[in-house]
Short mmCIF file of C-alpha atoms in Angstrom, two decimals:
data_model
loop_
_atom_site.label_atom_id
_atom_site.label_comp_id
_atom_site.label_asym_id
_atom_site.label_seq_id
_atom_site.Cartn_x
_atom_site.Cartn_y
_atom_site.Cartn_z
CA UNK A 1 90.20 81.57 80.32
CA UNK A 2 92.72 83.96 81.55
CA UNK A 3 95.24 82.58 84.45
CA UNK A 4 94.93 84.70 87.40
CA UNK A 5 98.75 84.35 87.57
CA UNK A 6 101.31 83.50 84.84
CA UNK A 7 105.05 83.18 85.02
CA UNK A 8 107.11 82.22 82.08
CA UNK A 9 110.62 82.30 82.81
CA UNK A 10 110.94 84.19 85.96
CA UNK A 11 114.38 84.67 86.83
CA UNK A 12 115.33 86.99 90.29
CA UNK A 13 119.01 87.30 91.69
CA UNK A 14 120.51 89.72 94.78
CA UNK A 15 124.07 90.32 93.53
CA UNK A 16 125.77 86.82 92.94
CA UNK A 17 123.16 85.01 94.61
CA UNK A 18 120.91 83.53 91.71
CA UNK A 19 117.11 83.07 93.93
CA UNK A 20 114.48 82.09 91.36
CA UNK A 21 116.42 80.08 88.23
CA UNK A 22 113.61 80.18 85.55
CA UNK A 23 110.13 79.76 87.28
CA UNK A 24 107.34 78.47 84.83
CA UNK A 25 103.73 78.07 86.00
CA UNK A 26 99.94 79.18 86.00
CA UNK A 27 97.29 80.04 88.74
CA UNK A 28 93.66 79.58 87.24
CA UNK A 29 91.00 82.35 88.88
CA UNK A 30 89.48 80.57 92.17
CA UNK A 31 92.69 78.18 92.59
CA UNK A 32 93.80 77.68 95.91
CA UNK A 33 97.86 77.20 95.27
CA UNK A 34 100.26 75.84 97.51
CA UNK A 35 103.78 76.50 97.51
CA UNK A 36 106.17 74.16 99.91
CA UNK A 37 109.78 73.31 99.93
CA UNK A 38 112.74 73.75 101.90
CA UNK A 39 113.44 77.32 103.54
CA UNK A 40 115.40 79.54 100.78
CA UNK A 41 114.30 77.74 98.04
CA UNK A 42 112.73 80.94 96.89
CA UNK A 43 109.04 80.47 97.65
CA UNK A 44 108.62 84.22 99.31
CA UNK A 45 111.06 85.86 97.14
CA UNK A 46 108.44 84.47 94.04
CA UNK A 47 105.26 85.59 96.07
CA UNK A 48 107.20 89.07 96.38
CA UNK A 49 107.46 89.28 92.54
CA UNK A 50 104.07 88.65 91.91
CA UNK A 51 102.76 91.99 93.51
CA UNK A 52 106.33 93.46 92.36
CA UNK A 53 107.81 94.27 95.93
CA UNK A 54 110.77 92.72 94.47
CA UNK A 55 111.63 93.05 90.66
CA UNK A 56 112.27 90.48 88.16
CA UNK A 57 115.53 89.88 86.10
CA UNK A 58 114.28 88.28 83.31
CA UNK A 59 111.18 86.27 82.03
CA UNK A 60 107.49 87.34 82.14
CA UNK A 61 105.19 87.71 85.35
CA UNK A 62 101.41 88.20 84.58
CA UNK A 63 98.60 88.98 86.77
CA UNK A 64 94.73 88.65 85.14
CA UNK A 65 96.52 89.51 81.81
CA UNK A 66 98.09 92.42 82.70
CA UNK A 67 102.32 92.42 83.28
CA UNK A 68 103.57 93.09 86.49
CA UNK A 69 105.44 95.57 86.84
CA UNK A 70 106.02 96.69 83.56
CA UNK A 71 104.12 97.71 79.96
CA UNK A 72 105.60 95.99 76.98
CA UNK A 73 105.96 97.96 73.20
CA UNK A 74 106.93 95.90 70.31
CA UNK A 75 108.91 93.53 72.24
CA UNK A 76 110.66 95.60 74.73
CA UNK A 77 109.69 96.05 78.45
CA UNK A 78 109.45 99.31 80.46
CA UNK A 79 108.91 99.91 83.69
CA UNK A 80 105.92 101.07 85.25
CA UNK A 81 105.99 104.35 87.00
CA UNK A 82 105.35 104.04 90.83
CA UNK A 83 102.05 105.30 91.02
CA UNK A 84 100.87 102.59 88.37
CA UNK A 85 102.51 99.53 90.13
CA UNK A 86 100.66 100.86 93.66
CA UNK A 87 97.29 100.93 91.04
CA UNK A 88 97.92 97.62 89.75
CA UNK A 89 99.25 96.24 93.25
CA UNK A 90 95.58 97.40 94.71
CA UNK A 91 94.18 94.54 92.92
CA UNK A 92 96.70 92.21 95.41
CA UNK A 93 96.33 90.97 98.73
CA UNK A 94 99.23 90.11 101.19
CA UNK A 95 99.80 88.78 104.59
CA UNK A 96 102.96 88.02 105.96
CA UNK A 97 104.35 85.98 108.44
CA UNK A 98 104.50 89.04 110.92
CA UNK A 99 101.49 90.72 111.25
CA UNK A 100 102.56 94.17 110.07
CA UNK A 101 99.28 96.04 111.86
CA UNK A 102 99.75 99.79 112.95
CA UNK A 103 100.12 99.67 116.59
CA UNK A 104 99.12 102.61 117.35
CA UNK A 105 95.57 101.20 115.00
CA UNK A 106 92.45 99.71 116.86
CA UNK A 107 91.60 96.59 114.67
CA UNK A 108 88.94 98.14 113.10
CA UNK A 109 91.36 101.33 112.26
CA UNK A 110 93.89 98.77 111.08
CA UNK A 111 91.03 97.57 108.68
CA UNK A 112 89.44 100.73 107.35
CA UNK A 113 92.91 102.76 106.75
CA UNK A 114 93.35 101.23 103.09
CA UNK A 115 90.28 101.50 101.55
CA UNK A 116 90.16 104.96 102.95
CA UNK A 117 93.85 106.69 102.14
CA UNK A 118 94.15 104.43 98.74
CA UNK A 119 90.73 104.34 97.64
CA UNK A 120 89.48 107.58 98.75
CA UNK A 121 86.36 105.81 100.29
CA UNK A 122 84.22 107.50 103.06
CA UNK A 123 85.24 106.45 106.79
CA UNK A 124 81.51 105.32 107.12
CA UNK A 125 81.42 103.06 104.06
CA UNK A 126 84.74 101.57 105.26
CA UNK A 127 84.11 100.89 108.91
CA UNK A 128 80.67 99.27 107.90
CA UNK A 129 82.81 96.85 105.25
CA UNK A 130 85.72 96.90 108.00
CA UNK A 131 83.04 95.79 111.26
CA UNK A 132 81.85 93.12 108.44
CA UNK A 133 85.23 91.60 107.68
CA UNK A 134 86.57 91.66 111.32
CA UNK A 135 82.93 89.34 112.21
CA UNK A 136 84.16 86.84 109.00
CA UNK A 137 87.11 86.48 110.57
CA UNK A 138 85.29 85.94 113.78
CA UNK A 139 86.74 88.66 115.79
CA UNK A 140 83.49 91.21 115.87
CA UNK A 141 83.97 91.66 119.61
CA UNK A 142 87.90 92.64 119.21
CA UNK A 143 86.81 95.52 116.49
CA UNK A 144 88.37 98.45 119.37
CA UNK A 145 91.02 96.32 120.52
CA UNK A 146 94.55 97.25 119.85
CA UNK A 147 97.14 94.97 118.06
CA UNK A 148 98.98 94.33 121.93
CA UNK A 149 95.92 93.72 123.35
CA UNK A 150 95.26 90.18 120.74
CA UNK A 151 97.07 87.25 120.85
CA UNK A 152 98.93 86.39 117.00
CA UNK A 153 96.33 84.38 115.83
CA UNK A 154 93.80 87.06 116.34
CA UNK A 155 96.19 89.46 114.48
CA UNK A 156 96.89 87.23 111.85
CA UNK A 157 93.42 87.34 111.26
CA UNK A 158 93.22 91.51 111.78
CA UNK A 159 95.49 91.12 109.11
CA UNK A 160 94.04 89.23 106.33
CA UNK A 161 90.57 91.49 106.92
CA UNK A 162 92.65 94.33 106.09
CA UNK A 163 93.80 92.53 103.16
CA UNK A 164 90.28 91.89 102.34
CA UNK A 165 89.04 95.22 102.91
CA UNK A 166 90.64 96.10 99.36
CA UNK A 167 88.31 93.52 98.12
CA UNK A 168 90.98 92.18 95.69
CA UNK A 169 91.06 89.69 92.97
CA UNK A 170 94.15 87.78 94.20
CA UNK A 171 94.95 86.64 97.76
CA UNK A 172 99.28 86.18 98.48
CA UNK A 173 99.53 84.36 101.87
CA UNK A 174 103.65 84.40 102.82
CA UNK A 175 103.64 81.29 105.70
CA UNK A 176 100.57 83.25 107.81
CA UNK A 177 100.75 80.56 110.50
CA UNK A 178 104.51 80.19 110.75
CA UNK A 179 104.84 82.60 113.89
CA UNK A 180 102.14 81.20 115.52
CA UNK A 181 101.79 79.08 118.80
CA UNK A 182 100.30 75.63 117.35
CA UNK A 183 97.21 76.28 119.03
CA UNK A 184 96.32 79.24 117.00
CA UNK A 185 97.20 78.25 114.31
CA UNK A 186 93.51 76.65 113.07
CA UNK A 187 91.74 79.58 113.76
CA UNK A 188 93.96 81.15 110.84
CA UNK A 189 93.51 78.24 108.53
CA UNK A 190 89.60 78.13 109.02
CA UNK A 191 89.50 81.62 107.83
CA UNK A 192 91.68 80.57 104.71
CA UNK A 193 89.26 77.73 104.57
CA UNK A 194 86.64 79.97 104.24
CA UNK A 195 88.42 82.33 101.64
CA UNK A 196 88.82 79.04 99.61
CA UNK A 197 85.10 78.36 99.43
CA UNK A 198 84.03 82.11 98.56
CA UNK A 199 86.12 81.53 95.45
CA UNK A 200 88.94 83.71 95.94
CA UNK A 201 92.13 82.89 94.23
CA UNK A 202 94.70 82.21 96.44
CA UNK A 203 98.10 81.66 96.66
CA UNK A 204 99.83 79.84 99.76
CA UNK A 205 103.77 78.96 101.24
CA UNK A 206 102.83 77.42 103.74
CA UNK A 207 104.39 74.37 106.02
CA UNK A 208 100.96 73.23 106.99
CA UNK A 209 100.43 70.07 104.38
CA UNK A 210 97.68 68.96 105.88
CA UNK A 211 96.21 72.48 104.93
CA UNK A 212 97.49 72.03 101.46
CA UNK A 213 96.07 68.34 101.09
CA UNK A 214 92.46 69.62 102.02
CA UNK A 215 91.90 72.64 100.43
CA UNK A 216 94.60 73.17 98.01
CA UNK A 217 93.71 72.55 94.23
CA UNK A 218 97.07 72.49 93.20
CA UNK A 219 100.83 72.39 94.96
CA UNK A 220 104.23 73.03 93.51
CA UNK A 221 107.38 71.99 95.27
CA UNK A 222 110.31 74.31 94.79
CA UNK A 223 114.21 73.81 96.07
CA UNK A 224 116.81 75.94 95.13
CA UNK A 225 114.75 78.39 93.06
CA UNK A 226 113.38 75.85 90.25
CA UNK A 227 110.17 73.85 90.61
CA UNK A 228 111.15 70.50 90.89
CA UNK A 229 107.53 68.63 90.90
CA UNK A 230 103.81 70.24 90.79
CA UNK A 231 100.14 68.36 90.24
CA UNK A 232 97.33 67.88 92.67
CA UNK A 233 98.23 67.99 96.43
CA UNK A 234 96.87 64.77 97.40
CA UNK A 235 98.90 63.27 94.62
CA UNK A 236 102.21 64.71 95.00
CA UNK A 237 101.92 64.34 98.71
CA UNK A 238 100.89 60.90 98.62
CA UNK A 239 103.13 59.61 96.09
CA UNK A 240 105.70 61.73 95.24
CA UNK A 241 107.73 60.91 92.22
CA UNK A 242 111.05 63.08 92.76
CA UNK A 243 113.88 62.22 94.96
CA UNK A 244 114.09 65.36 96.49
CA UNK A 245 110.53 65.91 96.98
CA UNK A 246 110.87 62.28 98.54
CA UNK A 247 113.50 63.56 100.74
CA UNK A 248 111.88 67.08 101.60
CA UNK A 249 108.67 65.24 102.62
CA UNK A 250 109.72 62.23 105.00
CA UNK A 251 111.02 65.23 106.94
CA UNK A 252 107.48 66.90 107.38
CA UNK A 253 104.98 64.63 107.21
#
């Protein structure tokens, strides 16, 4: 079976500052992964890669089979022109720690603006998909509100329908509850929750271990840009066998 994500080797700098320092690991299709550690141990700056916002230096970044970024002859890589990456990247959902919706955007315009400028769909086969994924996320009465009229939670979850609406293979969630009042935040993880038991493959930084321990299949721990221990959540959260995991987690728990 073909890993929905594969790194070998993936090295990223920004001038002198060395960020990812050889990253090695593999996300099997319908995984929910969970990536914790320490903030600026790379954790984002690796989710970036993956859908190529930020390129790699060296090593080998793999999506369903296909390189990110980049087509390989004889054993040289080449870059990918931009239109290609944008093709490839369609296949990729995001959401960030801020929102990022169009303000300007009702939530269901937020939603249907994708599928319809990318994908060249009609506006009436992507408000019926959009009115669908704004009542999964349970916000069917907020479809004409406007991003200052909901409260973060409720455009955290405007935002992961309009991930959705691209119907990708590969879900990238970059700490979604981290600018979040605590009471919001479960609404946002029972929608993940949800994701998780549809199948989708997902990939999580998050802060929330209890999150991790429940629905995560498998968890890495990074600091300072390597992975320093990975296995089972409930195992590596329970009994830790690193020091600096150790450390990291009598902090958090």
């Amino acid at each position: 079976m073909t890993a929905m994500v594969k790194a070998e080797g993936v090295h990223k700098s920004y001038g002198a500052a060395h960020i990812l320092k050889g990253i090695d690991l593999e996300v099997a299709p319908r995984e929910v992964f969970c990536l914790v550690g320490p903030s600026g141990s790379g954790k984002s700056t690796f989710l970036r890669c993956i859908n190529h916002l930020e390129q790699i230096n060296s090593g080998r970044l793999s999506v369903d089979g296909r390189l990110v970024g980049y087509r390989e002859k004889g054993d040289k890589l080449y870059e990918l022109k931009d239109s290609e990456v944008a093709a490839h990247r369609r296949d990729i959902g995001m959401v960030f720690q801020r929102f990022n919706l169009f303000p300007h955007m009702t939530a269901l315009e937020n939603v249907m603006e994708a599928p319809v400028q990318v994908k060249g769909e009609t506006k009436a086969v992507a408000r019926e998909r959009a009115q669908r994924l704004l009542d999964r996320v349970g916000l069917a009465d907020k479809a004409k509100n406007y991003p200052s009229q909901l409260s973060g939670g409720q455009q955290q979850r405007v935002a992961i329908a309009r991930a959705l609406a691209m119907e990708p293979k590969l879900m990238l969630f970059d700490e979604p509850t981290s600018a979040l009042d605590p009471e919001l935040v479960g609404d946002v993880l029972d929608v993940m929750r949800g994701l998780a038991e549809d199948g989708m493959t997902m990939i999580v930084v998050t802060h929330e271990m209890g999150f991790a321990r429940e629905v995560g299949d498998a968890l890495v721990f990074m600091d300072d840009g390597v992975v320093v221990e990975s296995g089972n959540p409930r195992d590596v959260l329970t009994n830790p066998q690193h020091d600096r995991t150790k450390a990291f987690l009598s902090k958090v728990l």
